[in-house]
Amino acid sequence: MSYKLLDGKDLAARMKKTMSKEVEKLAAEAIVPGLAVVIAGNDPASRIYVNMKKKDCEEVGIKSFEYALPEETSEEELLGLIDALNQDSAIDGILVQLPLPEHLDEAKVIRRISPDKDVDAFHPFNVGELMIGRPIFAPCTPAGVMELLKDANIDVAGKNCVIAGRSNIVGKPMAMLMLHDNATVTICHSQTRDLKAVCKEADILISAIGRADFITDDYVKEGAIIIDVGINRNAEGKVTGDVDFPKVSKKAFAITPVPGGVGPMTRAMLLKNTIKACNMHNKK
Ligand code: GUN
């Protein structure tokens, strides 16, 4: 069976074009959306992600402000910076790249971000709004997945959607967005009995496990839609998803690649949230 490739790189590029035009219109009124990107410590993956996010901002005309803090930054210093960014009218969105160094309390730091600048949608206020179906900011990765499905004319209503992974960043908010669009949602995880059988029931399978090539063809129903949120490195050091693409693509109706699937969509949604925050701050 030939499969449809869900090309996140292409959709993100199209979205960025549209967003550039929106930003241009704002610029005509001397309004420039601003995103503060806070990175603490020396995690190499975080550095790569932050650089990509800054480059994306530049592409669409959002001004990014980087705050690179040393590994040994105290909680007080970081919270002080967030307080200052909350007050700064040039800043519409605040992104604190996770994970933070171990001595810093992530939950406390996230709670300090003003909810109207919380473009990652990690603050409990925004998590709560998502739960009751009226989010100001949609969490970037799950919202990016929904855009990718919508762009491919895939309606989740009534479908059996199985999400492997229960993180606060992906699994749980993914379930909420799909539920709001009338999917029948199952979240499974490392303690799920017979994970393979549960995944095999999926019309749409979302994998956010974080293990290279974990989802093989025997986890997948013929004709299923496969969304791979994983970003892993395999034994050869190559970036791969959670899904064994060569095998699974033979059974899938549609499938995302890694790289070039969900990753670019996450970043596009961050830009979208930043523009939304800017519009809100300027009462647009
Ligand atoms: N670390 C891994 N994913 C993310 C994300 O989407 N946002 C932030 N801030 N940190 C992350």
Short mmCIF file of N, CA and C and ligand atoms in Angstrom, two decimals, residues 49 53 95-99 120 122 140-141 169 266, ligand 1:
data_model
loop_
_atom_site.label_atom_id
_atom_site.label_comp_id
_atom_site.label_asym_id
_atom_site.label_seq_id
_atom_site.Cartn_x
_atom_site.Cartn_y
_atom_site.Cartn_z
N TYR A 49 17.65 23.28 19.99
CA TYR A 49 16.24 23.68 19.89
C TYR A 49 16.10 25.21 19.98
N LYS A 53 14.54 27.82 17.25
CA LYS A 53 13.41 28.69 17.56
C LYS A 53 13.75 30.16 17.27
N LEU A 95 9.49 31.89 26.86
CA LEU A 95 9.71 30.45 26.75
C LEU A 95 10.91 30.08 27.60
N VAL A 96 10.70 29.22 28.56
CA VAL A 96 11.83 28.70 29.35
C VAL A 96 12.10 27.29 28.83
N GLN A 97 13.24 27.12 28.20
CA GLN A 97 13.54 25.82 27.60
C GLN A 97 13.74 24.78 28.71
N LEU A 98 13.07 23.66 28.55
CA LEU A 98 13.18 22.56 29.50
C LEU A 98 14.03 21.46 28.86
N PRO A 99 14.71 20.62 29.60
CA PRO A 99 14.75 20.59 31.06
C PRO A 99 15.66 21.67 31.65
N ASP A 120 4.17 28.57 25.63
CA ASP A 120 4.28 27.10 25.63
C ASP A 120 2.99 26.45 26.18
N PHE A 122 2.29 25.95 29.33
CA PHE A 122 2.67 25.03 30.41
C PHE A 122 2.13 25.47 31.78
N CYS A 140 2.16 23.62 22.09
CA CYS A 140 2.71 23.66 20.72
C CYS A 140 2.75 22.31 20.00
N THR A 141 3.26 21.27 20.66
CA THR A 141 3.38 19.99 19.93
C THR A 141 2.01 19.39 19.62
N ILE A 169 3.71 17.61 28.57
CA ILE A 169 4.00 18.42 27.38
C ILE A 169 3.29 17.86 26.15
N THR A 266 5.75 21.93 15.81
CA THR A 266 5.86 22.46 17.18
C THR A 266 6.38 23.89 17.13
N1 GUN B 1 11.68 20.92 26.01
C1 GUN B 1 11.22 19.96 25.19
N2 GUN B 1 10.15 20.39 24.51
C2 GUN B 1 9.93 21.65 24.90
C3 GUN B 1 8.96 22.63 24.55
O1 GUN B 1 8.06 22.43 23.73
N3 GUN B 1 9.08 23.82 25.18
C4 GUN B 1 10.04 24.07 26.09
N4 GUN B 1 10.06 25.26 26.66
N5 GUN B 1 10.95 23.20 26.44
C5 GUN B 1 10.89 21.99 25.85
#
